[in-house]
Amino acid sequence: MTRSGLSTFLSRGWRLATMSALLLAGTSAYALAYSPVAAAQSAAPKAYIGLFKDNSVAVLDTASNQVLSTIPVPPGPHGVVITPDGRWVYVSSDGASTVSVIDSNTDSVATSIEVGQTPHGLAITPDGSTVLVAGFGTSQVEAIDTATNQVTWKVGVANPHNFAITPDGKTAYVASQGQNAPALGSVDLTTGTLMGTMALENTPRAMNVSPDGQELFFTEAGVDAVQVLDIATNQLIDQIPVGASPHLPSFTPDGKLGLVVAQGPGELDLVDPDAYTTLGAVKVGTMPHWTATTSDSGTAYVTNENSNDLSVIDLGTQTVTATIPIGNGPRKVAVQPTAMTPTASAIAP
């Protein structure tokens, strides 16, 4: 990212007094980047919520539960992921052909990456080096190098929808929603090749790999249970009954708790990921879609697509502590691992 006109001024020998005058006048990008508002926004990790019907991304201060801003993006924000350092937010737009890259220091789109029509879900490798794009319209999985924001490889998968990546970052599982041919695909991320597919009776929806890397938990359309696949044997070993129309299964960062959004009853089901049993349910909004969990495993955020709000859940007490109006059609949500402090690289050109 290029620096602002200030760096140019300094390189030409402008004195400190000149820079100070500009800052006091409040007319420079530097002053904006380091304003009290920017400082307040960096006091806690932020959550980024894709508003599918508003064609924007809402930015939430997790300390105050206040919406700080909304960021326009191309139509139909579908996937949202954040780099492990919390700096960059990648957003796919399935009404377009792009992935937007948001700078979390400025909460503005820094660049846009062309990936082909109708990109759906996104996933990011644990080291943050690669973002995977489910090219639903192109029937391709694409890999973006986050260092260059260039597409480095593509591999054919019929109508990919969502992903799960193993903790070692070597393998991705793909929900393939090919017409009359639902399947799970597995992709070798070191070579960018399709290792194989497993046919399913029902359309796969969303998925996650267990924190120990041993099982793949996934949901299917029309099946009111979470399927458990043993990765070593590639065999289904169990299923966990949950509420009607389950969508995303996920896990707290400490690996002690599984979370499953059940869209029918509008609840977040809590699961023992080792015993494959349910532990209870927390009532949320209408048509819950996605979850994100804070790095301390204490709080979960659930998007409610039809009630246009976000549920904040204390996982210790299993209660909703806040319901936040967030915008129209909230789907994906991602939370920064830690708070970010604006740096000089945040200065606008």
Tab-separated table of C-alpha atoms in Angstrom:
chain	number	residue	atom	x	y	z
A	1	MET	CA	0.000	0.000	0.000
A	2	THR	CA	1.389	3.444	-0.861
A	3	ARG	CA	1.934	6.096	1.771
A	4	SER	CA	0.155	9.448	1.891
A	5	GLY	CA	1.366	12.770	0.635
A	6	LEU	CA	3.013	13.294	4.030
A	7	SER	CA	5.866	10.928	3.204
A	8	THR	CA	6.430	12.877	-0.010
A	9	PHE	CA	6.492	16.131	1.924
A	10	LEU	CA	8.996	14.745	4.387
A	11	SER	CA	11.252	13.419	1.636
A	12	ARG	CA	11.418	16.914	0.179
A	13	GLY	CA	12.718	18.295	3.451
A	14	TRP	CA	9.559	19.738	4.963
A	15	ARG	CA	10.204	20.604	8.555
A	16	LEU	CA	8.479	19.068	11.558
A	17	ALA	CA	6.675	22.348	12.192
A	18	THR	CA	4.957	22.052	8.840
A	19	MET	CA	3.796	18.529	9.599
A	20	SER	CA	2.550	19.620	13.029
A	21	ALA	CA	0.550	22.409	11.478
A	22	LEU	CA	-1.088	19.991	9.095
A	23	LEU	CA	-1.974	17.641	11.939
A	24	LEU	CA	-3.457	20.464	14.014
A	25	ALA	CA	-5.462	21.613	11.034
A	26	GLY	CA	-6.897	18.113	10.761
A	27	THR	CA	-6.607	18.156	6.985
A	28	SER	CA	-4.176	15.301	6.399
A	29	ALA	CA	-4.795	11.574	6.020
A	30	TYR	CA	-2.363	11.131	8.923
A	31	ALA	CA	-4.626	13.101	11.224
A	32	LEU	CA	-7.594	11.025	10.168
A	33	ALA	CA	-5.767	7.746	10.646
A	34	TYR	CA	-4.700	8.684	14.169
A	35	SER	CA	-7.827	10.508	15.274
A	36	PRO	CA	-9.500	9.680	18.627
A	37	VAL	CA	-12.204	7.853	16.672
A	38	ALA	CA	-9.617	5.558	15.071
A	39	ALA	CA	-8.012	4.998	18.463
A	40	ALA	CA	-11.376	4.121	19.991
A	41	GLN	CA	-12.081	1.678	17.205
A	42	SER	CA	-8.862	-0.198	17.953
A	43	ALA	CA	-9.590	-0.694	21.674
A	44	ALA	CA	-11.006	-4.195	21.129
A	45	PRO	CA	-11.147	-6.811	18.377
A	46	LYS	CA	-13.642	-5.997	15.679
A	47	ALA	CA	-16.181	-8.312	14.094
A	48	TYR	CA	-16.912	-8.117	10.373
A	49	ILE	CA	-20.393	-9.155	9.217
A	50	GLY	CA	-21.383	-9.610	5.581
A	51	LEU	CA	-24.797	-8.028	4.926
A	52	PHE	CA	-26.049	-9.995	1.955
A	53	LYS	CA	-29.026	-7.749	1.175
A	54	ASP	CA	-27.232	-4.461	1.860
A	55	ASN	CA	-24.183	-5.240	-0.291
A	56	SER	CA	-21.909	-4.176	2.521
A	57	VAL	CA	-19.879	-5.349	5.493
A	58	ALA	CA	-20.739	-4.116	8.981
A	59	VAL	CA	-17.889	-3.424	11.401
A	60	LEU	CA	-18.693	-4.129	15.054
A	61	ASP	CA	-16.732	-3.018	18.117
A	62	THR	CA	-16.872	-6.141	20.300
A	63	ALA	CA	-16.246	-4.134	23.479
A	64	SER	CA	-19.237	-1.823	23.117
A	65	ASN	CA	-21.358	-3.936	20.729
A	66	GLN	CA	-21.703	-0.817	18.578
A	67	VAL	CA	-21.600	-0.787	14.778
A	68	LEU	CA	-18.665	1.442	13.857
A	69	SER	CA	-19.253	1.621	10.117
A	70	THR	CA	-20.444	-0.220	7.046
A	71	ILE	CA	-18.177	-0.868	4.080
A	72	PRO	CA	-19.735	-1.081	0.596
A	73	VAL	CA	-18.745	-4.169	-1.402
A	74	PRO	CA	-20.048	-5.697	-4.665
A	75	PRO	CA	-23.468	-7.413	-4.556
A	76	GLY	CA	-24.044	-10.448	-2.374
A	77	PRO	CA	-21.217	-10.652	0.186
A	78	HIS	CA	-20.949	-14.377	0.804
A	79	GLY	CA	-17.669	-15.460	2.399
A	80	VAL	CA	-15.739	-13.515	5.067
A	81	VAL	CA	-12.350	-14.481	6.533
A	82	ILE	CA	-9.667	-12.575	8.456
A	83	THR	CA	-5.917	-13.104	8.380
A	84	PRO	CA	-4.455	-14.468	11.652
A	85	ASP	CA	-2.849	-11.105	12.439
A	86	GLY	CA	-6.258	-9.436	12.140
A	87	ARG	CA	-5.072	-6.976	9.510
A	88	TRP	CA	-6.852	-8.050	6.316
A	89	VAL	CA	-10.460	-9.087	5.745
A	90	TYR	CA	-11.345	-10.995	2.568
A	91	VAL	CA	-14.946	-10.849	1.319
A	92	SER	CA	-16.366	-12.727	-1.674
A	93	SER	CA	-19.379	-11.347	-3.560
A	94	ASP	CA	-21.520	-13.969	-5.237
A	95	GLY	CA	-23.447	-11.371	-7.224
A	96	ALA	CA	-20.190	-10.374	-8.875
A	97	SER	CA	-16.849	-12.001	-9.678
A	98	THR	CA	-14.561	-10.515	-7.093
A	99	VAL	CA	-13.024	-10.890	-3.657
A	100	SER	CA	-12.644	-7.573	-1.835
A	101	VAL	CA	-9.697	-7.049	0.512
A	102	ILE	CA	-10.494	-4.764	3.446
A	103	ASP	CA	-7.766	-3.042	5.440
A	104	SER	CA	-8.884	-3.332	9.072
A	105	ASN	CA	-6.832	-0.263	10.011
A	106	THR	CA	-8.931	1.993	7.813
A	107	ASP	CA	-11.997	-0.222	7.345
A	108	SER	CA	-12.013	0.427	3.634
A	109	VAL	CA	-11.499	-1.768	0.578
A	110	ALA	CA	-7.810	-1.742	-0.309
A	111	THR	CA	-8.009	-3.860	-3.457
A	112	SER	CA	-10.258	-6.201	-5.399
A	113	ILE	CA	-9.285	-9.575	-6.854
A	114	GLU	CA	-10.961	-11.012	-9.949
A	115	VAL	CA	-11.843	-14.679	-9.377
A	116	GLY	CA	-14.662	-15.518	-11.813
A	117	GLN	CA	-18.426	-15.469	-11.531
A	118	THR	CA	-20.354	-16.295	-8.365
A	119	PRO	CA	-17.724	-16.922	-5.709
A	120	HIS	CA	-19.259	-18.512	-2.601
A	121	GLY	CA	-17.439	-19.491	0.573
A	122	LEU	CA	-13.915	-18.566	1.607
A	123	ALA	CA	-11.394	-20.250	3.888
A	124	ILE	CA	-7.947	-19.224	5.077
A	125	THR	CA	-5.018	-21.466	5.963
A	126	PRO	CA	-3.882	-21.420	9.611
A	127	ASP	CA	-0.695	-19.545	8.688
A	128	GLY	CA	-2.678	-16.948	6.749
A	129	SER	CA	-0.712	-17.452	3.550
A	130	THR	CA	-3.583	-18.631	1.350
A	131	VAL	CA	-7.267	-17.805	0.950
A	132	LEU	CA	-9.369	-20.415	-0.816
A	133	VAL	CA	-12.294	-19.300	-2.967
A	134	ALA	CA	-15.235	-21.553	-3.779
A	135	GLY	CA	-15.921	-20.601	-7.393
A	136	PHE	CA	-19.511	-21.830	-7.546
A	137	GLY	CA	-20.146	-20.307	-10.958
A	138	THR	CA	-16.856	-21.489	-12.451
A	139	SER	CA	-16.759	-24.938	-10.759
A	140	GLN	CA	-13.260	-24.205	-9.560
A	141	VAL	CA	-11.453	-23.845	-6.270
A	142	GLU	CA	-9.009	-20.960	-6.478
A	143	ALA	CA	-6.087	-20.089	-4.200
A	144	ILE	CA	-5.143	-16.482	-3.445
A	145	ASP	CA	-1.629	-15.769	-2.184
A	146	THR	CA	-2.230	-13.208	0.572
A	147	ALA	CA	1.286	-11.774	0.157
A	148	THR	CA	0.556	-10.688	-3.414
A	149	ASN	CA	-3.247	-10.980	-3.656
A	150	GLN	CA	-2.778	-12.964	-6.855
A	151	VAL	CA	-4.550	-16.201	-7.780
A	152	THR	CA	-1.783	-18.825	-7.774
A	153	TRP	CA	-3.673	-21.970	-8.781
A	154	LYS	CA	-7.091	-23.353	-9.678
A	155	VAL	CA	-8.545	-26.842	-9.535
A	156	GLY	CA	-11.849	-28.139	-10.875
A	157	VAL	CA	-14.574	-29.001	-8.339
A	158	ALA	CA	-18.250	-29.080	-9.322
A	159	ASN	CA	-20.057	-26.074	-7.805
A	160	PRO	CA	-17.955	-25.698	-4.647
A	161	HIS	CA	-19.815	-23.999	-1.804
A	162	ASN	CA	-17.903	-24.036	1.510
A	163	PHE	CA	-14.595	-25.328	2.899
A	164	ALA	CA	-12.823	-26.780	5.887
A	165	ILE	CA	-9.026	-26.799	6.238
A	166	THR	CA	-7.023	-29.203	8.397
A	167	PRO	CA	-5.027	-27.664	11.283
A	168	ASP	CA	-1.741	-28.439	9.523
A	169	GLY	CA	-2.860	-26.405	6.518
A	170	LYS	CA	-2.158	-29.211	4.071
A	171	THR	CA	-5.646	-30.365	3.066
A	172	ALA	CA	-8.947	-28.667	2.313
A	173	TYR	CA	-12.335	-30.356	2.225
A	174	VAL	CA	-14.883	-28.890	-0.168
A	175	ALA	CA	-18.680	-29.081	-0.213
A	176	SER	CA	-19.350	-29.887	-3.861
A	177	GLN	CA	-22.951	-29.089	-4.808
A	178	GLY	CA	-22.828	-30.362	-8.387
A	179	GLN	CA	-26.257	-30.952	-9.866
A	180	ASN	CA	-27.403	-34.506	-9.091
A	181	ALA	CA	-23.884	-35.309	-7.852
A	182	PRO	CA	-23.402	-34.012	-4.279
A	183	ALA	CA	-19.993	-34.896	-2.891
A	184	LEU	CA	-17.135	-34.046	-0.584
A	185	GLY	CA	-13.917	-33.176	-2.345
A	186	SER	CA	-10.431	-33.105	-0.862
A	187	VAL	CA	-7.710	-30.820	-2.199
A	188	ASP	CA	-3.965	-31.048	-1.558
A	189	LEU	CA	-3.026	-27.478	-0.701
A	190	THR	CA	0.696	-28.050	-1.193
A	191	THR	CA	0.216	-29.018	-4.859
A	192	GLY	CA	-3.172	-27.473	-5.684
A	193	THR	CA	-4.578	-30.783	-6.891
A	194	LEU	CA	-7.829	-32.635	-6.276
A	195	MET	CA	-7.050	-35.795	-4.309
A	196	GLY	CA	-10.501	-37.327	-4.604
A	197	THR	CA	-14.235	-37.042	-4.011
A	198	MET	CA	-16.727	-38.958	-1.919
A	199	ALA	CA	-20.290	-39.156	-3.211
A	200	LEU	CA	-23.062	-38.147	-0.816
A	201	GLU	CA	-26.779	-38.809	-0.829
A	202	ASN	CA	-27.584	-35.232	0.142
A	203	THR	CA	-26.199	-31.813	-0.715
A	204	PRO	CA	-23.374	-30.767	1.634
A	205	ARG	CA	-23.725	-27.351	3.252
A	206	ALA	CA	-21.002	-26.244	5.683
A	207	MET	CA	-18.154	-27.987	7.474
A	208	ASN	CA	-15.201	-27.759	9.842
A	209	VAL	CA	-12.320	-30.010	10.834
A	210	SER	CA	-12.123	-30.898	14.524
A	211	PRO	CA	-9.336	-29.097	16.415
A	212	ASP	CA	-7.343	-32.337	16.725
A	213	GLY	CA	-7.494	-32.788	12.954
A	214	GLN	CA	-9.026	-36.249	13.178
A	215	GLU	CA	-12.616	-35.694	12.082
A	216	LEU	CA	-14.568	-33.650	9.583
A	217	PHE	CA	-17.919	-32.391	10.877
A	218	PHE	CA	-20.366	-31.395	8.125
A	219	THR	CA	-24.042	-30.775	7.496
A	220	GLU	CA	-26.304	-31.800	4.626
A	221	ALA	CA	-29.492	-30.293	3.247
A	222	GLY	CA	-32.560	-32.069	4.615
A	223	VAL	CA	-30.666	-33.950	7.347
A	224	ASP	CA	-31.186	-32.800	10.931
A	225	ALA	CA	-27.836	-34.041	12.161
A	226	VAL	CA	-24.139	-33.274	11.924
A	227	GLN	CA	-22.160	-35.946	10.072
A	228	VAL	CA	-18.805	-37.048	11.472
A	229	LEU	CA	-16.187	-38.333	9.015
A	230	ASP	CA	-13.020	-40.060	10.215
A	231	ILE	CA	-10.292	-38.408	8.147
A	232	ALA	CA	-7.808	-41.266	8.435
A	233	THR	CA	-10.208	-43.894	7.093
A	234	ASN	CA	-12.465	-41.609	5.031
A	235	GLN	CA	-15.458	-43.300	6.659
A	236	LEU	CA	-18.543	-41.838	8.292
A	237	ILE	CA	-18.348	-42.894	11.931
A	238	ASP	CA	-21.218	-41.080	13.616
A	239	GLN	CA	-23.885	-38.419	13.382
A	240	ILE	CA	-25.062	-35.991	16.010
A	241	PRO	CA	-28.809	-35.186	16.070
A	242	VAL	CA	-29.382	-31.423	16.286
A	243	GLY	CA	-32.163	-28.973	15.526
A	244	ALA	CA	-33.844	-28.842	12.124
A	245	SER	CA	-31.875	-27.538	9.141
A	246	PRO	CA	-28.399	-27.322	10.670
A	247	HIS	CA	-25.895	-25.163	8.842
A	248	LEU	CA	-22.395	-24.389	10.132
A	249	PRO	CA	-20.705	-26.702	12.639
A	250	SER	CA	-17.759	-24.992	14.352
A	251	PHE	CA	-15.527	-25.275	17.408
A	252	THR	CA	-14.247	-22.970	20.098
A	253	PRO	CA	-10.516	-22.251	19.724
A	254	ASP	CA	-9.729	-24.338	22.802
A	255	GLY	CA	-11.421	-27.330	21.162
A	256	LYS	CA	-13.662	-28.058	24.130
A	257	LEU	CA	-17.023	-27.165	22.605
A	258	GLY	CA	-18.785	-27.641	19.290
A	259	LEU	CA	-21.327	-25.125	17.993
A	260	VAL	CA	-24.024	-25.816	15.401
A	261	VAL	CA	-26.527	-23.283	14.076
A	262	ALA	CA	-29.967	-24.865	13.650
A	263	GLN	CA	-31.957	-22.701	11.256
A	264	GLY	CA	-35.378	-24.296	11.778
A	265	PRO	CA	-35.821	-23.565	15.503
A	266	GLY	CA	-33.474	-20.574	15.467
A	267	GLU	CA	-30.990	-21.854	17.986
A	268	LEU	CA	-27.322	-22.511	18.593
A	269	ASP	CA	-26.820	-26.146	19.561
A	270	LEU	CA	-23.885	-26.968	21.824
A	271	VAL	CA	-22.025	-30.212	21.150
A	272	ASP	CA	-19.393	-32.319	22.909
A	273	PRO	CA	-16.890	-32.794	20.052
A	274	ASP	CA	-15.359	-35.885	21.643
A	275	ALA	CA	-18.472	-37.749	22.776
A	276	TYR	CA	-20.549	-36.685	19.729
A	277	THR	CA	-23.446	-35.673	21.977
A	278	THR	CA	-25.476	-32.492	22.400
A	279	LEU	CA	-25.090	-30.434	25.556
A	280	GLY	CA	-27.952	-27.982	25.176
A	281	ALA	CA	-29.247	-25.207	22.988
A	282	VAL	CA	-29.388	-21.419	23.124
A	283	LYS	CA	-32.288	-19.621	21.454
A	284	VAL	CA	-31.099	-16.967	18.992
A	285	GLY	CA	-32.779	-15.064	16.131
A	286	THR	CA	-34.574	-16.148	12.973
A	287	MET	CA	-32.666	-18.214	10.406
A	288	PRO	CA	-29.230	-18.255	12.056
A	289	HIS	CA	-26.520	-18.644	9.448
A	290	TRP	CA	-22.943	-18.506	10.792
A	291	THR	CA	-20.881	-18.264	13.949
A	292	ALA	CA	-17.602	-16.742	15.073
A	293	THR	CA	-15.935	-17.188	18.441
A	294	THR	CA	-13.539	-14.966	20.364
A	295	SER	CA	-9.965	-16.196	20.785
A	296	ASP	CA	-10.527	-16.871	24.502
A	297	SER	CA	-13.409	-19.260	23.647
A	298	GLY	CA	-15.724	-17.252	25.888
A	299	THR	CA	-18.079	-15.519	23.455
A	300	ALA	CA	-19.862	-16.602	20.294
A	301	TYR	CA	-21.465	-14.377	17.669
A	302	VAL	CA	-24.358	-15.735	15.595
A	303	THR	CA	-25.746	-14.013	12.515
A	304	ASN	CA	-29.520	-14.190	12.130
A	305	GLU	CA	-30.329	-13.721	8.465
A	306	ASN	CA	-34.090	-13.199	8.655
A	307	SER	CA	-34.301	-11.156	11.859
A	308	ASN	CA	-31.434	-8.926	10.659
A	309	ASP	CA	-29.499	-9.065	13.888
A	310	LEU	CA	-26.521	-10.574	15.645
A	311	SER	CA	-26.749	-12.648	18.829
A	312	VAL	CA	-23.919	-12.373	21.352
A	313	ILE	CA	-23.650	-15.486	23.515
A	314	ASP	CA	-21.726	-16.043	26.741
A	315	LEU	CA	-20.595	-19.633	26.290
A	316	GLY	CA	-19.828	-20.015	29.992
A	317	THR	CA	-23.401	-19.320	31.062
A	318	GLN	CA	-24.944	-20.366	27.737
A	319	THR	CA	-27.037	-17.211	27.574
A	320	VAL	CA	-27.594	-14.430	25.042
A	321	THR	CA	-26.084	-11.249	26.471
A	322	ALA	CA	-26.996	-8.939	23.575
A	323	THR	CA	-29.011	-8.861	20.374
A	324	ILE	CA	-27.660	-6.249	17.972
A	325	PRO	CA	-29.551	-4.897	14.925
A	326	ILE	CA	-26.860	-5.208	12.264
A	327	GLY	CA	-28.363	-4.645	8.809
A	328	ASN	CA	-30.241	-6.615	6.169
A	329	GLY	CA	-29.451	-10.267	5.570
A	330	PRO	CA	-26.425	-10.871	7.811
A	331	ARG	CA	-24.718	-14.093	6.807
A	332	LYS	CA	-21.005	-14.583	7.430
A	333	VAL	CA	-19.189	-13.214	10.462
A	334	ALA	CA	-15.513	-13.232	11.428
A	335	VAL	CA	-13.784	-11.765	14.495
A	336	GLN	CA	-10.247	-10.450	14.767
A	337	PRO	CA	-8.080	-12.609	17.059
A	338	THR	CA	-6.801	-9.482	18.825
A	339	ALA	CA	-7.305	-5.747	18.689
A	340	MET	CA	-5.394	-3.889	16.003
A	341	THR	CA	-3.548	-0.605	16.521
A	342	PRO	CA	-3.433	1.745	13.505
A	343	THR	CA	0.046	2.012	12.038
A	344	ALA	CA	1.723	4.240	9.496
A	345	SER	CA	0.766	1.756	6.790
A	346	ALA	CA	-2.831	2.780	7.401
A	347	ILE	CA	-2.207	6.230	5.949
A	348	ALA	CA	-4.229	6.722	2.794
A	349	PRO	CA	-2.443	7.551	-0.475
